[in-house]
Coordinates of C-alpha atoms and ligand atoms in Angstrom, one line a residue:
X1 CA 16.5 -10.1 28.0
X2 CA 19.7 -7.4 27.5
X3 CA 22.0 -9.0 24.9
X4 CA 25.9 -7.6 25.3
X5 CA 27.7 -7.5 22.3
X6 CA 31.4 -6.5 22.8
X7 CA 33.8 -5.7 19.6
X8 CA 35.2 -8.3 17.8
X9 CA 38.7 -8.3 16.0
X10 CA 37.2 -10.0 12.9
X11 CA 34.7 -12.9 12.2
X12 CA 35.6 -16.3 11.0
X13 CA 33.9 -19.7 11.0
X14 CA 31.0 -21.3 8.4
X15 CA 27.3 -21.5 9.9
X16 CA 23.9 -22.2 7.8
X17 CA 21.3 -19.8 8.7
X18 CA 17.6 -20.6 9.6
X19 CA 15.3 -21.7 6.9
X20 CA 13.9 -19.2 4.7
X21 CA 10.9 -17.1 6.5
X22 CA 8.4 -16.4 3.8
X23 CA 9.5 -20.1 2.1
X24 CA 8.7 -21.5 5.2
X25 CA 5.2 -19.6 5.6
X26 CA 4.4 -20.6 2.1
X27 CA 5.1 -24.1 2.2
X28 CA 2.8 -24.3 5.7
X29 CA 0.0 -22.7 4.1
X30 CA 0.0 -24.5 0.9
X31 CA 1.0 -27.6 1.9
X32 CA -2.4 -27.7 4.1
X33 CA -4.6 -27.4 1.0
X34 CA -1.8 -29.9 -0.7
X35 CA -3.5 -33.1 -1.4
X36 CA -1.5 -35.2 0.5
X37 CA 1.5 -35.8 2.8
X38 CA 4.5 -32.7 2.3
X39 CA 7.7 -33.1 3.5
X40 CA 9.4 -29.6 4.3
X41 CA 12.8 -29.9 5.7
X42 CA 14.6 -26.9 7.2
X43 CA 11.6 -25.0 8.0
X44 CA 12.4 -21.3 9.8
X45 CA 12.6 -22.7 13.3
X46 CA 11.6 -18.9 14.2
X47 CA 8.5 -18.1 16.4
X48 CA 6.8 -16.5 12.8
X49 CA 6.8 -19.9 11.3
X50 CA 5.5 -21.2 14.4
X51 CA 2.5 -19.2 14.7
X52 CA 1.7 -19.9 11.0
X53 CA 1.6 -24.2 11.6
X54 CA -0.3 -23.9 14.5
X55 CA -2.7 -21.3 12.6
X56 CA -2.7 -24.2 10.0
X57 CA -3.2 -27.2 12.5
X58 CA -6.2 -25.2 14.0
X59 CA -7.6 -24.9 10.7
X60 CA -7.3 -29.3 10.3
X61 CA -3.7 -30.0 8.6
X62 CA -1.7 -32.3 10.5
X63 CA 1.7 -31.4 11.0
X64 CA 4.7 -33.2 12.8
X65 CA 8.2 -31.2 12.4
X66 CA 8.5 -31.7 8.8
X67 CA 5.5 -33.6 7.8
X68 CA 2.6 -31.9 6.9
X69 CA -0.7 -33.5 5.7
X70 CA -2.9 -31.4 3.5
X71 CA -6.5 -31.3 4.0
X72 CA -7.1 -30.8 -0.1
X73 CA -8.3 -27.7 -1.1
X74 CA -11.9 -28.0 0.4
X75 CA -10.9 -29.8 3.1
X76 CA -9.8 -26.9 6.0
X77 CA -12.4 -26.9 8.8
X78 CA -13.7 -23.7 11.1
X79 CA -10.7 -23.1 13.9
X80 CA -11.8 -23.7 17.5
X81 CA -11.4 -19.5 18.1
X82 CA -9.4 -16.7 16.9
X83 CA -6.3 -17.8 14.6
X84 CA -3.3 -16.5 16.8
X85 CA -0.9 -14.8 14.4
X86 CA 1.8 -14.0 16.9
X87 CA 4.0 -10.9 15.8
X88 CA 3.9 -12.3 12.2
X89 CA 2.5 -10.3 9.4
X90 CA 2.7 -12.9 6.5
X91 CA 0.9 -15.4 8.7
X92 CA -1.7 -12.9 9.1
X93 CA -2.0 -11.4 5.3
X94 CA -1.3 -14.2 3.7
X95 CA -4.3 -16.8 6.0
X96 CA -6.1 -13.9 5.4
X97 CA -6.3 -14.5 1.4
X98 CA -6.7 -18.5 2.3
X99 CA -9.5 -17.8 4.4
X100 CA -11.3 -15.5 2.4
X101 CA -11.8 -17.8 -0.2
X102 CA -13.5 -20.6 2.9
X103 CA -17.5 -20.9 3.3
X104 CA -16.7 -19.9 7.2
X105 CA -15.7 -17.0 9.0
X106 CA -12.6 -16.7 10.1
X107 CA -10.6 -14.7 13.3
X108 CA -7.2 -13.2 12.6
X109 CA -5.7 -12.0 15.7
X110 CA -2.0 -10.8 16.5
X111 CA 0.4 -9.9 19.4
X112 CA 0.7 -6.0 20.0
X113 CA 2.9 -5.0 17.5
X114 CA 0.8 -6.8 14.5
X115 CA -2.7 -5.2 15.6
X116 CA -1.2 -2.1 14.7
X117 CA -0.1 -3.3 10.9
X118 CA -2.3 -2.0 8.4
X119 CA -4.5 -4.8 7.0
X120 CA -6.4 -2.8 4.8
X121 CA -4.1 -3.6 1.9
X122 CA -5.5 -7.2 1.9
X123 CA -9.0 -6.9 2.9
X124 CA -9.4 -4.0 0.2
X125 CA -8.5 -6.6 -2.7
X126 CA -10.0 -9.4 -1.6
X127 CA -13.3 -7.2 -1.2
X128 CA -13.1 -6.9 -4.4
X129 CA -12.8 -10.6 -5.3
X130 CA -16.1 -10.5 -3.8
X131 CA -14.9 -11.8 0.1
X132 CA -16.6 -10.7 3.2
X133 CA -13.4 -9.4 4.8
X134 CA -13.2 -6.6 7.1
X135 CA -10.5 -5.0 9.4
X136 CA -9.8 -4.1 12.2
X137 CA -10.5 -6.5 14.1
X138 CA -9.3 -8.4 10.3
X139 CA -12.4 -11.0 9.7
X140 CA -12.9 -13.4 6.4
X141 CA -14.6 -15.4 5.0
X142 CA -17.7 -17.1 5.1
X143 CA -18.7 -15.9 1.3
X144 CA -18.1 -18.1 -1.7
X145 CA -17.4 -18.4 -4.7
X146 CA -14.8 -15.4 -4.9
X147 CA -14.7 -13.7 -8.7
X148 CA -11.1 -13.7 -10.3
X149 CA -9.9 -10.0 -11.0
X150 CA -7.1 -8.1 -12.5
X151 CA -5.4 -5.8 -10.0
X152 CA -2.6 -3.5 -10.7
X153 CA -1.2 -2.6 -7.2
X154 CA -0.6 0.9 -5.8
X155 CA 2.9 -0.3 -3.4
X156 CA 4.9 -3.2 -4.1
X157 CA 4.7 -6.3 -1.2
X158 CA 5.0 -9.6 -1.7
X159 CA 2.3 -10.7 1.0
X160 CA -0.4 -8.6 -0.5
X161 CA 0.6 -10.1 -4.0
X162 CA 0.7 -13.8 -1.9
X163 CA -3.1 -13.3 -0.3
X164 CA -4.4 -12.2 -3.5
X165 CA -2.9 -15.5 -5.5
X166 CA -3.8 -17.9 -2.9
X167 CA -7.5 -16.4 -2.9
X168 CA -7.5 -16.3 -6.4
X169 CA -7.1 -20.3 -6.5
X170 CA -10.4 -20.7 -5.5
X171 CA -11.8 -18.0 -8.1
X172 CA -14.2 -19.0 -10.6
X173 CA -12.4 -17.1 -13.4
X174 CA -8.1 -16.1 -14.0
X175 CA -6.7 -13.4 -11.9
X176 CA -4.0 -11.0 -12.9
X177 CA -1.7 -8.5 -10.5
X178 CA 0.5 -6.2 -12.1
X179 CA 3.3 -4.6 -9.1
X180 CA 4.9 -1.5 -9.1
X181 CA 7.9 -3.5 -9.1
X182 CA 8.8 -7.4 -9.0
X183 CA 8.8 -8.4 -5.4
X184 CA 9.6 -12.0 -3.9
X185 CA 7.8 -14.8 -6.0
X186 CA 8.5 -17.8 -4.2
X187 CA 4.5 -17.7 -4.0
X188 CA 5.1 -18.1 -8.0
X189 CA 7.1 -20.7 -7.8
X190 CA 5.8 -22.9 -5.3
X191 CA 2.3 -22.7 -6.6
X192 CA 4.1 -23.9 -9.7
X193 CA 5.9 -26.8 -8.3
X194 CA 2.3 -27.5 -6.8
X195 CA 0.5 -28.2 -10.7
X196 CA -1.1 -24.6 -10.7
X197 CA -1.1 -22.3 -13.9
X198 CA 0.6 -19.4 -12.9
X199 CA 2.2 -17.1 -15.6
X200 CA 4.7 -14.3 -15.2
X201 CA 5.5 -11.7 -17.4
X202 CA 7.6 -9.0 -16.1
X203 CA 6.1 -7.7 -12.8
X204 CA 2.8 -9.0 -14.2
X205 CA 1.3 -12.6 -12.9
X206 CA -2.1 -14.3 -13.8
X207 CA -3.2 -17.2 -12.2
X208 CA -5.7 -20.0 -13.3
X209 CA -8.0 -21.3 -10.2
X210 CA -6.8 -24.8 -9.3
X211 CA -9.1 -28.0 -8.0
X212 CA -6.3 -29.8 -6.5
X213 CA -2.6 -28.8 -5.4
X214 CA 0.2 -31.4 -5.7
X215 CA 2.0 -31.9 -2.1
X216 CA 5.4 -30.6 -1.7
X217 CA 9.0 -32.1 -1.2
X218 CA 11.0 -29.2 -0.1
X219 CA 14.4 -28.4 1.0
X220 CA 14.3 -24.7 2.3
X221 CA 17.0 -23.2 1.8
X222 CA 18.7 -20.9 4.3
X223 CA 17.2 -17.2 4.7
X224 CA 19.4 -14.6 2.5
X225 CA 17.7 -12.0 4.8
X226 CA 19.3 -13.5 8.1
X227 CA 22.9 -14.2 6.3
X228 CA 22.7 -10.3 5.5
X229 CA 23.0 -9.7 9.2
X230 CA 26.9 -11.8 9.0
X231 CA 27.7 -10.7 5.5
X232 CA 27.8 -7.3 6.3
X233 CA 29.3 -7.7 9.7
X234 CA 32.2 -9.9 8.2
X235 CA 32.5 -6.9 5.2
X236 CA 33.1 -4.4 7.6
X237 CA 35.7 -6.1 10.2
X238 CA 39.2 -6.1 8.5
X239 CA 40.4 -10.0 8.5
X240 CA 36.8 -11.1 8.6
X241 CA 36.3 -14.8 6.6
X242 CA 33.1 -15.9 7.0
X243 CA 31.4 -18.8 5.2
X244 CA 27.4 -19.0 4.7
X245 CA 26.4 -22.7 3.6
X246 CA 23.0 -23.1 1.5
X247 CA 21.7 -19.8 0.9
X248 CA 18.9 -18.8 -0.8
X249 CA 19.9 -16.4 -3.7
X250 CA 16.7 -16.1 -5.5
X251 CA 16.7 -13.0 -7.3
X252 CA 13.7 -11.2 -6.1
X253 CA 15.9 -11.2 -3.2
X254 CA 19.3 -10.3 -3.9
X255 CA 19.3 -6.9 -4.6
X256 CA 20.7 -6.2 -1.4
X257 CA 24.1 -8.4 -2.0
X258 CA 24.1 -6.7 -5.8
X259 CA 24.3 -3.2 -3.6
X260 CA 26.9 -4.2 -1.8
X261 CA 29.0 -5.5 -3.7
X262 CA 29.2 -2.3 -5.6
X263 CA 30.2 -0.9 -2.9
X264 CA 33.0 -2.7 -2.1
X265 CA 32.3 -6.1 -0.2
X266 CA 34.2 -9.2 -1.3
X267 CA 31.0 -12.2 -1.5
X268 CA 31.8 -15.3 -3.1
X269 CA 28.9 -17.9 -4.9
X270 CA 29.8 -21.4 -4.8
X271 CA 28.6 -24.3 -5.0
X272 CA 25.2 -23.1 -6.9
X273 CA 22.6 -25.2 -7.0
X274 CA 18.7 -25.7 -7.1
X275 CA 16.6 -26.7 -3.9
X276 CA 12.7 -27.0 -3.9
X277 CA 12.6 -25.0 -7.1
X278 CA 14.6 -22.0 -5.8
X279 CA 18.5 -20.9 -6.1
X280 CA 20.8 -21.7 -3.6
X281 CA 24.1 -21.0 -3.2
X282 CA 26.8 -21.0 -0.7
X283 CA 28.3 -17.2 0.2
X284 CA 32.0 -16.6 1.6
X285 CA 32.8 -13.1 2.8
X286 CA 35.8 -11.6 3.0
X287 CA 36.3 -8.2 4.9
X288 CA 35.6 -5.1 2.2
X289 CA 38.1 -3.8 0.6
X290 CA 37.8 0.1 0.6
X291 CA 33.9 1.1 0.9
X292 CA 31.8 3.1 -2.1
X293 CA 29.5 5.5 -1.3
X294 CA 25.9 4.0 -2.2
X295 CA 22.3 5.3 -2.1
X296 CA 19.1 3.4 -2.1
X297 CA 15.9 5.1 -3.2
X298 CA 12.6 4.4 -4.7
X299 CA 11.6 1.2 -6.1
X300 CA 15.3 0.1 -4.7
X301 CA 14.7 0.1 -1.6
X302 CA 11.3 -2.4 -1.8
X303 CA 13.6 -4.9 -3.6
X304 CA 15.8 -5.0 -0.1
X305 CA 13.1 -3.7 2.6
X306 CA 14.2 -6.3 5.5
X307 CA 17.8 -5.7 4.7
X308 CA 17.5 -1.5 5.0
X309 CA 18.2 -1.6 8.8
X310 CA 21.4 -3.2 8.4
X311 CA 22.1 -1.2 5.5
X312 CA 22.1 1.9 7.7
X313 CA 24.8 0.3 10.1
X314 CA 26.8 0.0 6.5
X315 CA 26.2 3.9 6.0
X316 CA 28.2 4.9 9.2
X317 CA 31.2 3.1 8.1
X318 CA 30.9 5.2 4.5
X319 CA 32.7 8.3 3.9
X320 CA 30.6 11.2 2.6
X321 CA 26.9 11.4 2.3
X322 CA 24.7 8.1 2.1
X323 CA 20.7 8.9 1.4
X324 CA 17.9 5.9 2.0
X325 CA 15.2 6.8 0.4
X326 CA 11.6 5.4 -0.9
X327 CA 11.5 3.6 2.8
X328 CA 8.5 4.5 4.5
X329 CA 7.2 0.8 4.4
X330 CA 9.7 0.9 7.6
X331 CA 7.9 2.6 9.5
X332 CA 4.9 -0.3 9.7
X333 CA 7.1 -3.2 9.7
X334 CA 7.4 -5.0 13.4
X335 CA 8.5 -1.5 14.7
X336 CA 8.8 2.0 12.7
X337 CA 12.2 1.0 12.0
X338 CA 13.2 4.0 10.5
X339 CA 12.7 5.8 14.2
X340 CA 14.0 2.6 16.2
X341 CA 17.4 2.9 13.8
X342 CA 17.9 6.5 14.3
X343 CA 17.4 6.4 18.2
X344 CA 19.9 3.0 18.3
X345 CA 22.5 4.4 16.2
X346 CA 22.4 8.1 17.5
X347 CA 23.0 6.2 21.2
X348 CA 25.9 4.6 19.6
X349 CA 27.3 8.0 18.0
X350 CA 26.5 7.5 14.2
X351 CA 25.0 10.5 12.7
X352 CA 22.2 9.6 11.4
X353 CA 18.7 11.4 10.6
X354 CA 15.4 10.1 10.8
X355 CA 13.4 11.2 7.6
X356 CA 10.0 10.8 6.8
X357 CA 11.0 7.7 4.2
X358 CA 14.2 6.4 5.0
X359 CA 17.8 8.1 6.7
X360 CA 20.4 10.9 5.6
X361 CA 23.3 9.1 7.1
X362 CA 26.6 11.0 7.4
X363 CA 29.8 9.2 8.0
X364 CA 32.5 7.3 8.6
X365 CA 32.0 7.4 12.4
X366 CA 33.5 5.4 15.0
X367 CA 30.8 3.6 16.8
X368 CA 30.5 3.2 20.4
X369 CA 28.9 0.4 22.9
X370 CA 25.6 1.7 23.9
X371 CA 22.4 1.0 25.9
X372 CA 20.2 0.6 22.9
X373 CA 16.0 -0.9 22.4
X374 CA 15.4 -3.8 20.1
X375 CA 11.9 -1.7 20.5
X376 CA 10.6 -5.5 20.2
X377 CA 11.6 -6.0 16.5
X378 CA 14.3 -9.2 15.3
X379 CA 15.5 -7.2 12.3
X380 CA 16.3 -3.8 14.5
X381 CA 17.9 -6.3 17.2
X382 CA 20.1 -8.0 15.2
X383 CA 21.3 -5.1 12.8
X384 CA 22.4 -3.1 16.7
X385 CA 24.5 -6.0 17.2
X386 CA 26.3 -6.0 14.3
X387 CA 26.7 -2.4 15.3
X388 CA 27.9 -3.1 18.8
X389 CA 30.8 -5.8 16.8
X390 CA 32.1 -3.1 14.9
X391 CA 31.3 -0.5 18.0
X392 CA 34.4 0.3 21.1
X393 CA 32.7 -0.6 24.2
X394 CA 30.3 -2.7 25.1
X395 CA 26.6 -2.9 23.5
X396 CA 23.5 -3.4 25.8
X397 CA 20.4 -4.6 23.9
X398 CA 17.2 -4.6 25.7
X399 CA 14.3 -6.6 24.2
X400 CA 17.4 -9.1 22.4
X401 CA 15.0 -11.8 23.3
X402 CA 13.0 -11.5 20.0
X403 CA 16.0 -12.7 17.7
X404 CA 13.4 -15.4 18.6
X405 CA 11.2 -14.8 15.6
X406 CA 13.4 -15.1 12.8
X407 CA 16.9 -16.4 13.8
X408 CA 16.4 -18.4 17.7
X409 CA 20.4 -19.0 17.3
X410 CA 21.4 -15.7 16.1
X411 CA 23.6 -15.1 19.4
X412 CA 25.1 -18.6 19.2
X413 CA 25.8 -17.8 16.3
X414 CA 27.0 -14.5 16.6
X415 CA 29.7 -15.7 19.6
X416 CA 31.0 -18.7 17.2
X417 CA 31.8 -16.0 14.5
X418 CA 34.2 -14.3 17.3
Ligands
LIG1 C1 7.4 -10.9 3.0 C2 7.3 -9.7 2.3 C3 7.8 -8.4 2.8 C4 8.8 -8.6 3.8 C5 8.4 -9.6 4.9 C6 8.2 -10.9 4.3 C7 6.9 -12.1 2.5 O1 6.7 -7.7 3.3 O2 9.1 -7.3 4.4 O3 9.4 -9.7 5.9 O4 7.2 -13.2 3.0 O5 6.1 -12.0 1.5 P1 5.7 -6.8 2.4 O6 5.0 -7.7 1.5 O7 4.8 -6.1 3.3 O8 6.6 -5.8 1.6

């Protein structure tokens, strides 16, 4: 599908984004070793969290929209096949630490763009726990009891962190993982809510196996990740007033909104509140009022990885010299998105180089409507239109269709704002 996006004066209107995406995931796979009957409302209604419940369904939970029943945690059976992960990486890394820790083998299998994501960053650790796991093509399992372990990981993710804990539940002795730097913990915190011993200390978090895991009553909360995509397209149209209803604002995850509102966006908290164990909040944005120059390197730019593509449509607006750095993790997300940006925005005359972890971005430029690729990846979609609202002419996105796996309503929601 080609998506036209033509400029916009300004955006105005209140929407609640999808469910949080890794919430979502987490609450599927933990609720189907809950023991008991989960209610999850406001799942992700993406294709991501879709490939994860039928993953979990083939492996025995019963799920019906948002009732899940757990199968206790030795109570998953062998799936029919291989488990189908779709174009989702936490589906895939995080089963993958569930199903190490299973007395069967297990299948993970993925669309085109996942069997190129490097897998070796879970099979390596949970080798070590004492798994069969291998990869490619990524197999686990089938070799119990696992060993608990300290780890101290080389690069920060929060899915590598995730397999590890969820294996580690079924360890016959306390794991630790030490990150580089803290990344997402809803893992943490669910796992928590769930009766397991899990203890943080700075970016350090030890877990003590579990024989049983309470079920879940959750209210997910809307994905801060997706809301980046309108609060940066409301910051940069003068007259913009935009409000975002029931926001996650976790703060693992809001580095991103702390980066730009130093340099010069105008978000609003309100209404702050808890859901399933996490913050929410809701966000109004007002258009920015005279932008900052900002960089992003290092450990920085883990803290906000899925927001970075957007963040490089922020750059062309910036006077002067903005440098993303400490990126490279880009380039083996759903598409190198450090190459799919630079192609997109060059098309749309930004100037903007590729380097080998992140962009040298040199601006303010006016933007123009462009024929640009999606190169099959939501987050790379989605940040080109924001582009093409802010752009003079009109914006043709080929591949606009996979908006589909994080945020189905993105262009519905995108025409409202107008
Ligand atoms: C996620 C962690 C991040 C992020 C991804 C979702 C998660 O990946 O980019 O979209 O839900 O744990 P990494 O762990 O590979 O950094």
């Amino acid at each position: 599908m080609i998506a036209t996006v033509r400029p916009a004066r300004r955006l105005d209107g209140a929407i609640r984004v999808p469910g949080d995406k890794s919430i979502s995931h987490r609450a599927l796979i933990l609720g189907s070793i809950a023991s008991g009957r989960s209610h999850l409302r406001g799942l992700s209604p993406g294709a991501d969290v879709q490939s994860t419940s039928r993953c979990v369904e083939e492996l025995g939970a019963q799920f019906n929209g948002s009732v899940l029943d757990g199968c206790g945690m030795n109570g998953l059976r062998r799936a029919g096949g291989p488990l189908d992960c779709g174009n989702s990486g936490t589906t895939m890394r995080l089963l993958a630490g569930l199903l190490a820790a299973q007395d069967f083998e297990s299948e993970l299998v993925g669309d085109e763009s996942l069997s190129r994501r490097p897998m070796d960053r879970v099979v390596s650790p949970l080798s070590e726990m004492g798994a069969r796991a291998s990869w490619p093509p990524l197999r686990v399992g089938g070799q119990t009891p696992l060993h608990g372990f300290s780890h101290t990981m080389a690069k920060p993710s929060a899915q590598v962190k995730s397999a590890i804990l969820i294996a580690a539940l079924f360890a016959d002795g306390a794991t630790s993982v030490v990150e580089p730097v803290r990344t997402r913990d809803h893992t943490e915190l669910m796992l928590r809510a769930m009766g397991a011993a899990v203890e943080v200390e700075g970016v350090r978090v030890q877990l003590t196996p579990a024989s049983r895991l309470e079920p879940l009553d959750l209210d997910i909360p809307g994905d801060l990740s997706a809301a980046a995509f309108w609060l940066v397209a409301a910051g940069l149209m003068p007259g913009s007033r935009v409000r975002l209803e029931g926001v996650g604002v976790n703060p693992t995850r809001t580095a991103f909104i702390d980066l730009l509102l130093g340099c010069g966006f105008q978000i609003k908290f309100s209404n702050s509140r808890f859901a399933g164990g996490e913050p929410v909040a809701d966000l109004d944005v007002t258009s920015a009022v005279a932008l900052r120059a900002l960089q992003v390197s290092g450990d920085q730019a883990a803290e906000m990885i899925d927001e970075l593509p957007v963040l490089a449509v922020v750059a062309t607006q910036i006077a002067g010299r903005t440098v993303i750095s400490g990126a490279a993790e880009l380039r083996v997300k759903e598409s190198n998105r450090i190459e799919a940006m630079e192609e997109g925005l060059t098309a749309m005359g930004a100037d903007i180089t590729a380097v080998e972890d992140g962009w040298v971005i040199n601006g303010p430029r006016y933007l123009e409507g462009a024929k640009v690729s999606a190169h099959g990846d939501h987050r790379v979609a989605m940040a080109l239109a924001v582009a093409g609202l802010i752009a003079d002419g009109r914006t043709e996105i080929d591949g606009a269709e996979c908006v589909e796996i994080s945020y189905p309503d993105f262009f519905d929601h995108l025409e409202y704002l107008c």
